[in-house]
Structure formats: structure tokens, C-alpha cells
Coordinates of C-alpha atoms and ligand atoms in Angstrom, one line a residue:
M1 CA 19.5 17.4 23.6
T2 CA 18.1 16.6 20.2
S3 CA 17.4 19.5 18.0
A4 CA 15.3 20.0 14.8
I5 CA 18.0 22.2 13.4
T6 CA 20.1 19.1 12.8
F7 CA 17.6 18.0 10.2
S8 CA 17.2 21.3 8.4
K9 CA 20.9 21.8 8.3
L10 CA 22.1 18.3 7.4
E11 CA 19.2 16.5 5.6
S12 CA 18.3 17.0 2.0
E13 CA 15.4 19.2 1.0
V14 CA 13.8 16.0 -0.4
R15 CA 12.5 15.1 3.1
S16 CA 8.7 15.2 3.2
Y17 CA 6.7 13.6 6.0
S18 CA 8.9 15.3 8.6
R19 CA 7.8 18.7 7.3
A20 CA 4.1 17.9 8.1
F21 CA 4.9 16.4 11.5
P22 CA 7.9 18.4 12.8
T23 CA 8.8 16.5 15.9
I24 CA 11.6 14.1 16.8
L25 CA 10.2 10.6 17.5
E26 CA 11.8 8.3 20.0
T27 CA 9.8 5.3 20.9
A28 CA 6.7 3.5 19.8
R29 CA 4.4 0.6 20.8
G30 CA 1.4 -0.5 18.8
T31 CA -0.5 2.6 17.7
E32 CA 1.3 4.9 20.1
L33 CA 4.3 7.0 19.5
W34 CA 6.3 9.2 21.8
D35 CA 8.6 12.0 20.8
S36 CA 11.9 13.1 22.5
Q37 CA 9.9 15.4 24.8
G38 CA 7.7 12.6 26.0
R39 CA 4.7 13.8 24.0
R40 CA 2.3 11.0 22.9
Y41 CA 0.8 10.6 19.5
L42 CA -1.5 8.1 17.9
D43 CA -0.2 6.9 14.6
F44 CA -2.8 6.8 11.8
L45 CA 0.0 6.9 9.2
A46 CA 1.8 3.8 10.3
G47 CA 4.6 3.9 7.8
A48 CA 2.1 4.5 5.0
G49 CA 0.7 1.1 5.7
S50 CA 4.1 -0.6 6.5
L51 CA 3.1 -1.3 10.1
N52 CA -0.1 -3.3 9.8
Y53 CA 0.7 -5.1 13.1
G54 CA 1.7 -2.0 15.0
H55 CA 5.1 -0.6 16.1
N56 CA 7.3 -3.1 17.9
N57 CA 4.7 -5.8 17.9
P58 CA 5.8 -7.9 20.9
I59 CA 5.4 -11.4 19.3
I60 CA 7.2 -10.4 16.2
K61 CA 9.9 -8.5 18.0
Q62 CA 10.6 -11.5 20.3
A63 CA 11.1 -13.7 17.3
L64 CA 13.5 -11.3 15.7
L65 CA 15.5 -10.9 19.0
D66 CA 15.7 -14.6 19.4
Y67 CA 16.9 -15.0 15.8
I68 CA 19.6 -12.3 16.2
M69 CA 20.8 -13.6 19.6
S70 CA 21.4 -17.1 18.1
D71 CA 23.9 -15.7 15.5
A72 CA 21.7 -16.8 12.7
I73 CA 22.3 -15.4 9.2
T74 CA 21.6 -11.7 8.6
H75 CA 22.8 -11.2 5.1
S76 CA 23.0 -13.8 2.4
L77 CA 22.4 -12.3 -1.1
D78 CA 20.0 -15.0 -2.5
L79 CA 21.7 -17.9 -0.8
Q80 CA 19.5 -20.6 0.8
T81 CA 19.0 -20.0 4.5
V82 CA 16.9 -21.6 7.2
A83 CA 15.0 -18.3 7.6
K84 CA 14.1 -18.1 3.9
E85 CA 13.1 -21.8 3.8
R86 CA 10.6 -21.2 6.6
F87 CA 9.2 -18.0 5.1
L88 CA 8.7 -19.7 1.7
R89 CA 7.0 -22.6 3.3
V90 CA 4.8 -20.6 5.6
F91 CA 3.8 -18.2 2.8
N92 CA 2.8 -21.1 0.7
E93 CA 1.0 -23.0 3.4
L94 CA -0.9 -20.1 4.9
L95 CA -1.6 -17.9 1.9
L96 CA -1.1 -19.5 -1.5
E97 CA -2.4 -23.1 -1.0
P98 CA -5.7 -22.2 0.9
R99 CA -6.5 -19.7 -1.9
G100 CA -5.7 -22.0 -4.8
L101 CA -2.9 -19.6 -6.0
D102 CA 0.1 -21.1 -7.8
Y103 CA 2.8 -18.5 -7.7
V104 CA 6.6 -18.6 -7.5
L105 CA 8.1 -16.0 -5.2
Q106 CA 10.8 -13.5 -6.5
F107 CA 12.8 -11.7 -3.8
T108 CA 13.8 -8.3 -5.2
G109 CA 15.7 -5.5 -3.6
P110 CA 13.8 -4.5 -0.5
T111 CA 11.6 -1.6 -1.8
G112 CA 8.2 -1.6 -3.3
T113 CA 9.4 0.1 -6.4
N114 CA 12.0 -2.6 -7.0
S115 CA 9.3 -5.3 -7.0
V116 CA 7.3 -3.2 -9.5
E117 CA 10.4 -2.9 -11.7
A118 CA 10.8 -6.6 -11.7
A119 CA 7.1 -7.2 -12.4
F120 CA 7.2 -4.9 -15.4
K121 CA 10.4 -6.4 -16.7
I122 CA 9.1 -10.0 -16.6
A123 CA 5.8 -9.0 -18.2
R124 CA 7.6 -7.3 -21.1
K125 CA 10.0 -10.2 -21.4
V126 CA 7.4 -12.9 -21.6
T127 CA 5.1 -11.1 -24.0
G128 CA 7.8 -9.4 -26.1
R129 CA 5.7 -6.2 -25.9
T130 CA 6.4 -2.8 -24.5
T131 CA 3.3 -0.9 -23.4
I132 CA 1.9 -1.3 -19.9
V133 CA -1.5 0.1 -19.2
N134 CA -2.0 2.0 -16.0
F135 CA -4.8 3.9 -14.5
T136 CA -5.4 7.5 -13.6
N137 CA -4.2 8.4 -10.2
G138 CA -2.1 5.2 -10.0
F139 CA 1.1 5.1 -7.9
H140 CA 3.7 2.5 -8.4
G141 CA 6.9 4.0 -7.1
V142 CA 9.5 6.5 -8.2
S143 CA 12.4 4.6 -9.7
M144 CA 12.4 5.2 -13.5
G145 CA 10.5 2.1 -14.8
A146 CA 7.9 2.4 -12.1
L147 CA 7.7 6.2 -12.3
A148 CA 6.7 5.8 -16.0
L149 CA 3.5 4.2 -14.7
T150 CA 3.0 6.5 -11.8
C151 CA 0.5 9.3 -12.7
N152 CA 1.3 12.2 -10.3
S153 CA 2.8 15.0 -12.3
Y154 CA 4.9 16.2 -9.3
H155 CA 6.7 12.9 -9.1
R156 CA 6.9 12.5 -12.9
A157 CA 8.5 15.9 -13.2
G158 CA 11.5 14.6 -11.2
A159 CA 12.4 12.0 -13.8
G160 CA 14.6 14.3 -16.0
I161 CA 14.2 12.0 -19.0
P162 CA 11.2 11.1 -21.1
L163 CA 9.0 8.5 -19.3
M164 CA 7.9 5.9 -21.8
G165 CA 6.0 2.7 -22.2
S166 CA 2.8 3.5 -20.5
F167 CA -0.8 4.1 -21.7
T168 CA -3.2 5.5 -19.1
V169 CA -6.8 4.4 -18.9
P170 CA -9.4 6.1 -16.6
Y171 CA -9.8 4.2 -13.2
D172 CA -13.1 2.9 -12.0
G173 CA -15.4 5.9 -11.2
Y174 CA -13.1 8.5 -12.9
F175 CA -16.1 10.0 -14.7
G176 CA -18.5 9.3 -11.9
P177 CA -20.8 6.3 -11.3
H178 CA -22.5 6.2 -14.7
V179 CA -19.4 5.6 -16.9
D180 CA -17.9 2.1 -16.9
T181 CA -14.3 2.8 -17.9
M182 CA -13.9 -0.9 -18.7
D183 CA -16.1 -0.2 -21.8
Y184 CA -13.5 2.3 -22.9
F185 CA -10.6 -0.1 -22.1
E186 CA -12.2 -3.0 -24.0
K187 CA -12.9 -0.8 -27.0
M188 CA -9.3 0.4 -27.1
I189 CA -8.0 -3.1 -26.9
E190 CA -10.3 -4.5 -29.6
D191 CA -10.0 -1.7 -32.1
P192 CA -6.8 -2.2 -34.1
S193 CA -6.9 1.4 -35.0
S194 CA -7.4 2.8 -31.4
G195 CA -3.8 4.0 -31.1
L196 CA -3.1 1.7 -28.2
D197 CA -0.3 -0.8 -29.1
H198 CA -1.2 -4.2 -27.8
P199 CA 0.0 -4.0 -24.2
A200 CA 2.3 -6.4 -22.4
A201 CA 0.5 -5.8 -19.1
V202 CA -2.0 -3.9 -17.1
V203 CA -1.0 -2.7 -13.6
V204 CA -3.7 -1.7 -11.1
E205 CA -4.2 -1.0 -7.4
T206 CA -7.6 -2.3 -6.2
V207 CA -7.7 0.7 -3.8
Q208 CA -5.4 3.6 -4.8
G209 CA -3.3 4.5 -1.8
E210 CA -1.5 7.6 -2.9
G211 CA -4.1 8.4 -5.6
G212 CA -6.8 9.3 -3.0
L213 CA -8.4 6.0 -1.8
N214 CA -10.4 5.3 -4.9
A215 CA -11.7 1.8 -4.6
A216 CA -12.4 -0.3 -7.7
S217 CA -15.6 -2.3 -7.6
M218 CA -15.4 -6.1 -7.7
E219 CA -17.3 -6.1 -11.0
W220 CA -14.8 -3.7 -12.6
L221 CA -11.9 -5.8 -11.4
Q222 CA -13.6 -9.0 -12.8
R223 CA -14.1 -7.3 -16.1
L224 CA -10.5 -6.2 -16.2
R225 CA -9.4 -9.8 -15.5
A226 CA -11.7 -11.1 -18.2
I227 CA -10.5 -8.7 -20.8
T228 CA -6.8 -9.2 -20.0
E229 CA -7.2 -12.9 -20.0
K230 CA -9.0 -12.9 -23.4
H231 CA -6.3 -10.8 -25.0
G232 CA -3.2 -12.4 -23.5
I233 CA -2.3 -9.4 -21.4
V234 CA -0.5 -9.9 -18.1
L235 CA -2.5 -8.6 -15.1
I236 CA -0.3 -7.1 -12.4
I237 CA -2.0 -6.2 -9.1
D238 CA 0.1 -3.8 -7.1
D239 CA -0.9 -4.8 -3.6
I240 CA 2.0 -3.0 -2.0
Q241 CA -0.3 -0.7 0.1
S242 CA -3.7 -2.5 -0.2
G243 CA -2.3 -6.0 0.5
C244 CA -1.3 -7.7 3.8
G245 CA -4.8 -7.6 5.2
R246 CA -5.4 -3.8 4.9
T247 CA -8.8 -4.2 3.1
G248 CA -10.0 -7.2 5.3
T249 CA -8.5 -10.1 3.3
F250 CA -4.8 -10.8 2.9
F251 CA -4.8 -10.0 -0.8
S252 CA -7.0 -7.1 -1.7
F253 CA -8.4 -8.8 -4.8
E254 CA -9.8 -11.8 -2.9
P255 CA -13.4 -10.6 -2.8
A256 CA -13.4 -10.2 -6.6
D257 CA -12.5 -13.9 -6.8
I258 CA -9.8 -13.2 -9.5
K259 CA -6.3 -14.5 -10.0
P260 CA -3.8 -12.0 -11.2
D261 CA -0.8 -13.1 -13.2
I262 CA 1.6 -11.1 -11.0
V263 CA 1.3 -9.5 -7.6
T264 CA 3.7 -7.1 -6.0
L265 CA 4.0 -6.9 -2.2
S266 CA 6.1 -4.7 0.1
K267 CA 5.2 -2.2 2.9
S268 CA 3.7 -4.6 5.5
I269 CA 4.9 -7.9 4.2
S270 CA 7.8 -8.0 6.7
G271 CA 5.2 -7.4 9.5
F272 CA 7.7 -5.2 11.5
G273 CA 8.5 -2.3 9.3
L274 CA 11.7 -3.9 7.9
P275 CA 12.6 -3.4 4.2
F276 CA 11.2 -6.3 2.2
A277 CA 9.6 -6.7 -1.2
L278 CA 8.2 -9.6 -3.2
V279 CA 6.9 -10.4 -6.6
L280 CA 4.5 -13.3 -7.0
I281 CA 4.6 -14.7 -10.5
K282 CA 2.3 -17.3 -12.0
R283 CA 4.5 -20.3 -12.6
D284 CA 4.3 -20.4 -16.4
L285 CA 5.4 -16.7 -16.6
D286 CA 8.5 -17.3 -14.6
K287 CA 10.9 -17.0 -17.6
W288 CA 13.7 -15.2 -15.7
K289 CA 17.3 -16.3 -16.4
P290 CA 19.4 -16.7 -13.2
G291 CA 20.3 -13.3 -11.8
E292 CA 18.7 -11.5 -14.7
H293 CA 17.1 -9.2 -12.2
N294 CA 19.2 -9.1 -9.1
G295 CA 20.1 -7.0 -6.0
T296 CA 22.5 -7.2 -3.1
F297 CA 19.7 -7.1 -0.5
R298 CA 17.4 -9.8 -1.8
G299 CA 18.0 -11.8 1.3
N300 CA 16.8 -9.7 4.3
N301 CA 16.7 -12.7 6.7
H302 CA 15.5 -10.5 9.5
A303 CA 12.5 -9.7 7.4
F304 CA 12.0 -13.4 6.6
V305 CA 11.8 -14.1 10.3
T306 CA 9.4 -11.3 11.1
A307 CA 7.2 -12.0 8.1
A308 CA 6.9 -15.7 8.8
T309 CA 6.1 -14.9 12.4
A310 CA 3.4 -12.4 11.4
L311 CA 1.8 -14.9 9.0
E312 CA 1.8 -17.6 11.6
T313 CA 0.4 -15.3 14.3
Y314 CA -2.3 -13.5 12.3
W315 CA -3.1 -15.6 9.2
S316 CA -3.4 -19.2 10.3
N317 CA -7.2 -18.7 10.6
D318 CA -9.8 -16.0 9.6
D319 CA -10.0 -14.4 13.1
F320 CA -7.7 -11.5 12.4
A321 CA -9.1 -10.8 9.0
A322 CA -12.6 -10.8 10.5
S323 CA -11.5 -8.3 13.1
V324 CA -10.1 -6.1 10.4
R325 CA -13.4 -6.2 8.6
A326 CA -15.3 -5.3 11.7
K327 CA -12.9 -2.4 12.6
G328 CA -13.1 -1.3 8.9
E329 CA -16.9 -1.1 9.2
H330 CA -16.7 0.9 12.4
L331 CA -14.2 3.2 10.8
G332 CA -16.5 3.7 7.8
K333 CA -19.4 4.5 10.0
R334 CA -17.5 7.0 12.1
L335 CA -16.1 8.7 9.0
Q336 CA -19.6 8.9 7.5
E337 CA -20.8 10.6 10.7
M338 CA -18.1 13.3 10.0
V339 CA -19.3 13.7 6.5
D340 CA -22.9 14.1 7.6
R341 CA -21.9 16.6 10.3
F342 CA -19.6 18.7 8.0
D343 CA -21.4 18.1 4.7
S344 CA -20.6 21.4 3.2
H345 CA -16.8 20.8 3.7
I346 CA -16.5 17.0 3.2
V347 CA -17.5 15.3 -0.1
E348 CA -17.5 11.7 0.8
V349 CA -16.0 8.6 2.6
R350 CA -13.5 6.8 0.3
G351 CA -11.9 3.4 0.4
R352 CA -12.5 -0.1 1.7
G353 CA -11.7 -2.1 4.9
M354 CA -9.2 -0.3 7.0
M355 CA -8.0 1.8 4.1
R356 CA -10.4 4.6 4.2
G357 CA -10.6 8.3 4.4
I358 CA -12.6 11.4 3.8
R359 CA -12.3 13.7 0.7
L360 CA -12.6 17.3 1.6
V361 CA -13.8 20.1 -0.7
D362 CA -10.8 22.3 -0.1
P363 CA -7.2 20.8 -0.2
D364 CA -5.9 23.7 1.9
R365 CA -8.3 22.9 4.6
A366 CA -7.4 19.2 4.5
A367 CA -3.8 20.3 5.2
N368 CA -5.1 22.4 8.1
V369 CA -7.1 19.5 9.5
S370 CA -4.0 17.2 9.4
K371 CA -2.0 20.0 11.1
R372 CA -4.6 20.5 13.8
A373 CA -4.9 16.8 14.4
F374 CA -1.1 16.6 14.9
E375 CA -1.3 19.4 17.4
M376 CA -4.0 17.3 19.2
G377 CA -1.8 14.2 19.2
L378 CA -2.8 12.3 16.0
I379 CA -0.5 11.7 13.1
I380 CA -2.6 11.4 10.0
E381 CA -1.6 12.1 6.3
R382 CA -3.4 13.1 3.1
S383 CA -3.4 11.7 -0.4
G384 CA -5.1 12.3 -3.7
P385 CA -4.4 14.5 -6.7
H386 CA -4.6 17.6 -4.6
D387 CA -3.8 16.0 -1.2
E388 CA -7.5 16.6 -0.4
V389 CA -8.2 13.1 1.0
I390 CA -7.4 12.5 4.7
K391 CA -6.2 9.0 4.9
C392 CA -6.6 6.6 7.8
L393 CA -3.9 3.9 7.8
M394 CA -3.8 2.9 11.4
P395 CA -2.3 -0.4 12.4
L396 CA -4.8 -3.3 11.8
T397 CA -4.1 -4.5 15.4
I398 CA -5.3 -1.2 16.9
P399 CA -7.3 -1.6 20.0
D400 CA -10.9 -0.3 19.8
A401 CA -10.1 2.4 22.4
H402 CA -7.2 3.8 20.4
L403 CA -9.3 3.7 17.2
D404 CA -12.1 5.8 18.7
E405 CA -9.6 8.1 20.5
G406 CA -7.9 8.8 17.1
L407 CA -11.2 9.3 15.4
D408 CA -12.4 11.6 18.2
I409 CA -9.3 13.7 17.6
L410 CA -9.9 13.8 13.8
S411 CA -13.5 14.8 14.5
N412 CA -12.3 17.6 16.9
A413 CA -9.8 18.8 14.3
L414 CA -12.6 19.0 11.7
A415 CA -14.8 20.9 14.2
A416 CA -12.0 23.3 15.0
E417 CA -11.2 23.9 11.3
F418 CA -14.8 24.4 10.3
A419 CA -15.3 26.6 13.4
E420 CA -18.3 24.8 14.7
G421 CA -17.9 25.9 18.3
A422 CA -14.2 26.7 19.0
A423 CA -11.9 28.1 16.3
Ligands
PLP501 C1 4.5 2.6 -1.6 C2 4.0 2.1 -2.9 C3 4.9 1.7 -3.9 C4 6.4 2.0 -3.8 O1 7.0 1.4 -2.7 P1 8.4 2.0 -2.2 O2 8.8 1.0 -1.1 O3 8.1 3.3 -1.6 O4 9.3 2.0 -3.3 C5 4.5 1.1 -5.0 N1 3.1 0.9 -5.2 C6 2.2 1.2 -4.2 C7 0.8 0.9 -4.5 C8 2.6 1.8 -3.1 O5 1.7 2.2 -2.2

């Protein structure tokens, strides 16, 4: 008999998601999860966007099982393997070439924050400069270098040493719709007496995952690209959460028609929830010396197999992306209905594609809504500076019936919290 006591007794206080969803999970398929008591949940958290193709996706799972059963390589440092060769080739053929992107791929240690560290290091190395510009509410991971560019004070406070090398600029919409924060950034860059040392790089999320689903406009991103290009500043897009199709195109920056200098990917890049992270580096910036940034687990061959299979299955034509865009629109419509119905409690719909949510007036009530949803069988998390944004990150492969079932639960949880009808 499994018991929750085991966790409170033996696991560190650092555990977090498990506090909000205190059950013991056992099995999962697609969007559905079952706990050890056989209770079913719909998963609108999906590994914080690490399970874009659902839990135990049968096509991807079969490819992994076949690979393991053939005694193919599991661990290989950064040695050449058949699995890695296939992944590199498929990634290039299905993603880079059709989009006219010329990047080399760096395999870092298997976490998002590790790819961010590598991106910052190479940007500083090639420019010989130190400062990296980030944006308010940005999240880039919690290892020291990445944490210095992560804005959340709770996470920053955990550093224990001064966090340096960042300069924070207001994100798009930070002062509302009438202030273009790129005016501010441009002025700071062009005024030699602004106090901003000429930066090595700018790092940006096109939709801020942890920061509360703020979505930058395409015009704002285009201006950011133009300014960074003009001033020789490396543009890093952190697509760890917003990439891999989440917003309706593989890379979240595609609708802006811009080419970043560096892109970080992790979370859903393995396609199966396996640890895997990547840095895409514009060829002429690839000034690494052999092994200068390294890591024992740069060769997660199982993830190469699942990632390549996911790309071949879902990204060899536009059908899947089109379905994500259609579901994203439906999601937006249904969330807007909730805003209209509870307009004194909900401020607005946030986000883009299938990376959307609702911002509540009162963070405490957002916590209650998530709790009520969980009791009704839906796992859904919050983000934003006060955790006031309820965030939908369901698998992109979610069937329409599950999408509506989950949104019905969310709507019922809102109704219960705002005591419209039952309490
Ligand atoms: C999750 C995330 C990271 C960090 O990834 P980890 O695997 O948790 O280290 C970095 N940037 C963004 C945008 C993320 O969402």
C-alpha cells in the first residue's frame, strides 16, 4: 500500500507540484492520468509543457521499446551513434531546412537550464561582453547563470550569492498597451550614457510560461530583432516552454518571421518526457572549443530516438500544426466565455496557441480554483508574479472530447469558487 507519508518523511521540503496535487500517480495515457487508488484525472499541466504529444504516446513508445530491445546504445557521452545521426538528420530535414534556418546543434546536459547556461556562455564568449538583457517576468531556469536572468524574487533569493550580469527591460505590454517598451530598449542601447553597458545578448521568451503567459506581439519581436541586429547583440530565444509546437508553429517565433542567433529547446523536444536539451547556434557564432561546455549526459540516446520519431510523426507536414492552431482558437474562445461569465473575478485571457490561460483578480482565489479543479479531476497549474494566472498546458494531441471535458471542469471550478449556484 503506497502512502503519502513516505514523501513527507523522506523527500526534501523543496518538493512543490506535489503539494498542490497531493495524490500518488501510477499510470497515464494521452491526457489521462490515474492515481494509485484508480482515480482518473485530466492533465492540463503535462509536465509543464514537456508532454506535448501526451503521456506514453503509443507511436513514440513503440519506437523506444524497439530501440531498447535491440540492445542499441543507451549512454554514449557525446560519441557518434546511429540514434544521434538520425536525430540530427531528421531535425535538419524537417525543421531547419524548410524554414531556411542555418544552425548547428549543441547537446548540453539534459535540462533546460543547462542549455540556457550554454547559450549565455557562447554569447559572452563570442562578443567578449558580459551583460545580458532580460525582460520583466522572464524565467530561464534556476542554475546560477540562468537564475541571474530569471526575474522571480522567490527563486532569486535561493541563490545565496550576488546574481550578476543582467539588465532587465520591461516586456511587451508591461505598462499596458500604450507604451512600446522597445522605445525604451532602443533609447537605452543608443544612449552611451544610459547606464546600460553594451550587452552581449538579449534573452526572451515569445510567450512567458512561468511569468504569467504574457505574449509578445510580432511587431515587438521584429523590432527587438532589428535593434539587436543593428547593434551586434546576440538574440537568444528561450523556446524551452513555448517551442515544440505549443503556440501553433514548431518554433514560437515563426509568425514574426525572424531568425534568432541562438535558440534553446528542452521540455517537449524529446517528445516523450525524457530529459533532453538543445542549443541551436547560428553557424558563425559557434566558437566553442572542444569540450569547453560539457556534461556526462549529453548523449541521451533514448531521447534521440523518441525525438526523431516525434518529428517524423508530427512535423513532416503542416497537419499537426494546423490542428494545434484550431484547438488553440477553441481554447481561447472557451476561456473568453469564462472571462465574460465571471468578469468581476477574471481580468483577461492570456497567451497564444495552446499556451493560454486566464488571469484572475485575486491570487488566493486562483489557488482555490486550481484546488477545486483537482478535486473534480483536473490537474491545472498557475503561473505569473503572484501565481494569479491559471495556465492551460494540455498535450497538443488532446482529443476534442478531453479538451472540452477539462474546460468544463475548469468552468465548474470557477462557478463553485465564485458561488454562482453551488458553493
Ligand atoms: C522550464 C524552463 C526553463 C528551465 O528548464 P529546466 O529543465 O527546468 O531546467 C528555462 N526556460 C524556460 C522558458 C522554461 O520554461
